[in-house]
PDB file of C-alpha atoms in Angstrom:
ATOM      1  CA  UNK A  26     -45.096  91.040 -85.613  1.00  0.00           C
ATOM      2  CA  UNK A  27     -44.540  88.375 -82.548  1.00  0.00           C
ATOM      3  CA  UNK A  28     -46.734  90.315 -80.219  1.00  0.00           C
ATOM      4  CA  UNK A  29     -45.198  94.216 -80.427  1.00  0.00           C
ATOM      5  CA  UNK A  30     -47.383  96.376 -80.899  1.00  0.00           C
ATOM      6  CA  UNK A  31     -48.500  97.763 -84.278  1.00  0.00           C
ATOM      7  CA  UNK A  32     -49.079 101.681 -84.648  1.00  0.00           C
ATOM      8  CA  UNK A  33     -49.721 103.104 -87.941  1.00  0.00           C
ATOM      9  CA  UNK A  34     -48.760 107.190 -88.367  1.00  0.00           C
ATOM     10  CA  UNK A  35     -48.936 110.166 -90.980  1.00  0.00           C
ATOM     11  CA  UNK A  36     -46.089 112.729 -90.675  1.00  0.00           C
ATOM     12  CA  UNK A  37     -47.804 114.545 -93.237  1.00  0.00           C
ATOM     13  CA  UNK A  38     -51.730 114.132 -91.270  1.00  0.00           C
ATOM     14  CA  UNK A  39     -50.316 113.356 -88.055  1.00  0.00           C
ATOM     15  CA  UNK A  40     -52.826 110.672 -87.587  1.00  0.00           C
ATOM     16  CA  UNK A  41     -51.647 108.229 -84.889  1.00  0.00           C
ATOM     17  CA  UNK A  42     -49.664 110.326 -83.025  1.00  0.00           C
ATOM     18  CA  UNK A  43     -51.559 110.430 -80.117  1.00  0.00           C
ATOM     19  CA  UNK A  44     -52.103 106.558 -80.414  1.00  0.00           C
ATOM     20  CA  UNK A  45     -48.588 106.231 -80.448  1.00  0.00           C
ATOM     21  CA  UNK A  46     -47.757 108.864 -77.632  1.00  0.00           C
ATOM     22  CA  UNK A  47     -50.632 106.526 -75.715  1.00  0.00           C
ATOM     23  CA  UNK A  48     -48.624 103.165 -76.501  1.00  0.00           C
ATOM     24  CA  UNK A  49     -44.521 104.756 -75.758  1.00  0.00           C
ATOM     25  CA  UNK A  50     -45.966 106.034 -71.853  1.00  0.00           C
ATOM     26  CA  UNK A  51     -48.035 102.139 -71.275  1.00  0.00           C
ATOM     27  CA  UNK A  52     -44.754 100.808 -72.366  1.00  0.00           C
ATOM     28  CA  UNK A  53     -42.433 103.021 -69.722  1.00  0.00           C
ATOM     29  CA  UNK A  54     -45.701 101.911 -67.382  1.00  0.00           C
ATOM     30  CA  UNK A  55     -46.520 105.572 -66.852  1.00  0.00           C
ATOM     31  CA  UNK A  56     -49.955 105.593 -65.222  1.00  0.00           C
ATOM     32  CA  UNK A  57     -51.384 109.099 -64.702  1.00  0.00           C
ATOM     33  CA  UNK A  58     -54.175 108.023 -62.740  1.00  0.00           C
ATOM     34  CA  UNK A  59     -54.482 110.753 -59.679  1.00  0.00           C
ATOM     35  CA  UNK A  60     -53.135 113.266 -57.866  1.00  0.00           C
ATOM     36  CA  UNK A  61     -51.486 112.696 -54.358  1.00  0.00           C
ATOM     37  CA  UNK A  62     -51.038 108.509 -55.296  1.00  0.00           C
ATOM     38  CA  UNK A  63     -47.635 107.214 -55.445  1.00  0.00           C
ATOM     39  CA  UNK A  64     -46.621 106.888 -59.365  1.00  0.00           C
ATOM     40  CA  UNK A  65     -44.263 104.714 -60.310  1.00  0.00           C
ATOM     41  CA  UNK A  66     -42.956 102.944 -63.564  1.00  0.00           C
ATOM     42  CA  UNK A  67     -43.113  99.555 -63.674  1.00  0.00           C
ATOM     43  CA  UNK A  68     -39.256  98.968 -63.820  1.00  0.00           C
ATOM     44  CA  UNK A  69     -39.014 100.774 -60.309  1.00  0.00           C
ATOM     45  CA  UNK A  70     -41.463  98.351 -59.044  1.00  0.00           C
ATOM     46  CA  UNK A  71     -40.279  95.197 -60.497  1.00  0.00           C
ATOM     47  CA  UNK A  72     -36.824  96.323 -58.778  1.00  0.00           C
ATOM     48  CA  UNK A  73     -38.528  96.578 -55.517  1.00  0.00           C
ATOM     49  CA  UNK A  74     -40.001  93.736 -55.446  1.00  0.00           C
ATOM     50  CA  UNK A  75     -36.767  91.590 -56.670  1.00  0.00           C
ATOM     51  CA  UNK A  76     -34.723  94.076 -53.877  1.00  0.00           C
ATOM     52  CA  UNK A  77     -37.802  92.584 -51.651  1.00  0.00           C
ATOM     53  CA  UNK A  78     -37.209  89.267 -52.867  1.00  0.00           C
ATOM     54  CA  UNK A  79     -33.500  89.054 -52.151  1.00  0.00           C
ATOM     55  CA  UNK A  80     -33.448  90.529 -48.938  1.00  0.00           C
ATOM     56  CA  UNK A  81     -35.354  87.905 -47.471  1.00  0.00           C
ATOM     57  CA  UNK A  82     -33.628  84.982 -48.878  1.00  0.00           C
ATOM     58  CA  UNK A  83     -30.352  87.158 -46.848  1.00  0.00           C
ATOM     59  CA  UNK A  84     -32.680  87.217 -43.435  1.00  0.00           C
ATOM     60  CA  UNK A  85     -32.970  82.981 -44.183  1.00  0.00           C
ATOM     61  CA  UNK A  86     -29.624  82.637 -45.160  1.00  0.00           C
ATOM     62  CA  UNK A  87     -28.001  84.934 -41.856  1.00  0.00           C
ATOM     63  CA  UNK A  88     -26.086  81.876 -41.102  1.00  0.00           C
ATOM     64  CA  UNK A  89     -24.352  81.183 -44.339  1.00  0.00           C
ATOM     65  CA  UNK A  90     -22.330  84.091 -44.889  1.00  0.00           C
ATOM     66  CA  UNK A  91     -21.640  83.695 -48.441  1.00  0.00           C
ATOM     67  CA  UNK A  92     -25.104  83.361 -49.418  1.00  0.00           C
ATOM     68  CA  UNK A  93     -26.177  86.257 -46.866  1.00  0.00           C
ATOM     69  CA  UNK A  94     -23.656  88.196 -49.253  1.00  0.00           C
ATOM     70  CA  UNK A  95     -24.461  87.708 -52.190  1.00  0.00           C
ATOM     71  CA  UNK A  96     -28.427  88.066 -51.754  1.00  0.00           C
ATOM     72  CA  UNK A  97     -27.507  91.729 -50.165  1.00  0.00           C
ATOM     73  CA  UNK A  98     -25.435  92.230 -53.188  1.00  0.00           C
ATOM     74  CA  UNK A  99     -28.227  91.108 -55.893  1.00  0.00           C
ATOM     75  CA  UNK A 100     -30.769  93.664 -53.483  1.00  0.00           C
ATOM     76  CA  UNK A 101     -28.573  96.487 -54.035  1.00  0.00           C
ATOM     77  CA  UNK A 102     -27.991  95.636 -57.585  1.00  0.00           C
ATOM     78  CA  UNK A 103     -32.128  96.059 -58.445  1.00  0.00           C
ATOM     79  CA  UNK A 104     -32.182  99.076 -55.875  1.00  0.00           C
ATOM     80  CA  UNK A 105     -29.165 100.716 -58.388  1.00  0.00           C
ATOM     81  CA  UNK A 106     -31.856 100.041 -61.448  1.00  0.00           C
ATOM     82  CA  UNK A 107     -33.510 102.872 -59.398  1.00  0.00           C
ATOM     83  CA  UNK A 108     -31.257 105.007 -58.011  1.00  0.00           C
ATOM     84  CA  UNK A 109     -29.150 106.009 -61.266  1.00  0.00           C
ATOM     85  CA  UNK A 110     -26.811 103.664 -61.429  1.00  0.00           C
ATOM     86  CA  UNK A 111     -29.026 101.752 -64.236  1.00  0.00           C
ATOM     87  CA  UNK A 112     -27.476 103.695 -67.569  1.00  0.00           C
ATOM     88  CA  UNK A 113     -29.249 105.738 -70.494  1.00  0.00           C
ATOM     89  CA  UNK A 114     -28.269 102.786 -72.559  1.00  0.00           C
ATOM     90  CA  UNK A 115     -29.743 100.150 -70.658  1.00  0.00           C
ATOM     91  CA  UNK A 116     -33.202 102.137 -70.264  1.00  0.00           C
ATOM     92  CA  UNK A 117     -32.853 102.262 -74.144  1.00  0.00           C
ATOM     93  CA  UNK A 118     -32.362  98.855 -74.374  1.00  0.00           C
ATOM     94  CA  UNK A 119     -35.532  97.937 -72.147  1.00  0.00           C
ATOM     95  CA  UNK A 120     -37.550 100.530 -73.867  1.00  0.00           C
ATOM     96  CA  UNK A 121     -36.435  99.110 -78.134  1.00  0.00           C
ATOM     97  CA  UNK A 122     -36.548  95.293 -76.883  1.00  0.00           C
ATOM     98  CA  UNK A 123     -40.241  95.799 -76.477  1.00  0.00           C
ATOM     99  CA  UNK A 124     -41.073  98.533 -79.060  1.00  0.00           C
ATOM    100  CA  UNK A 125     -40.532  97.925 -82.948  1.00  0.00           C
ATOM    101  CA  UNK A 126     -40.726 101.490 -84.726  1.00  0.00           C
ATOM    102  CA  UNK A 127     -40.541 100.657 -88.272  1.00  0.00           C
ATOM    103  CA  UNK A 128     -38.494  97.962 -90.250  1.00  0.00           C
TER     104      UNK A 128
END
């Protein structure tokens, strides 16, 4: 199935369900390793790092201020994945472009 995942479930048995439970939180990149540790889902950390990313191409670019601009502007964009302003639908979308429940 080009590389998604394959889980195989009983509604009558319920065998699976915990396989699949296991496979839906890796996907979100929940990691419930320890208590007092900084948890994070992957999204939140790829949109750091881009927010990162861009805000030091704006600290090279200080002198062209259209550049400057629009590197601040792509920074806030990922920090917005974070902060709410990334919608229901697009988490949906992330979530069912790399999960295939049934066909």
């Amino acid at each position: 199935m080009d590389g998604q995942p394959l889980v195989r479930l009983s509604a009558r048995t319920h065998a699976g369900v915990e396989l699949l439970r296991a496979k839906l939180l890796e996907l979100i990149g929940y990691h419930g390793d320890s208590e007092g540790v900084f948890l994070a889902r992957e999204r939140h950390l790829d949109a750091l790092r881009r927010a990162s990313q861009h805000l030091e191409q704006a600290r090279d670019s200080y002198q062209q201020v259209e550049l400057l601009a629009e590197e601040l502007r792509l920074s806030q964009q990922a920090l917005a994945e974070i902060t709410g302003e990334f919608t229901p639908d697009d988490l949906l979308g992330v979530i069912f472009s790399r999960f295939c429940i049934g066909k």
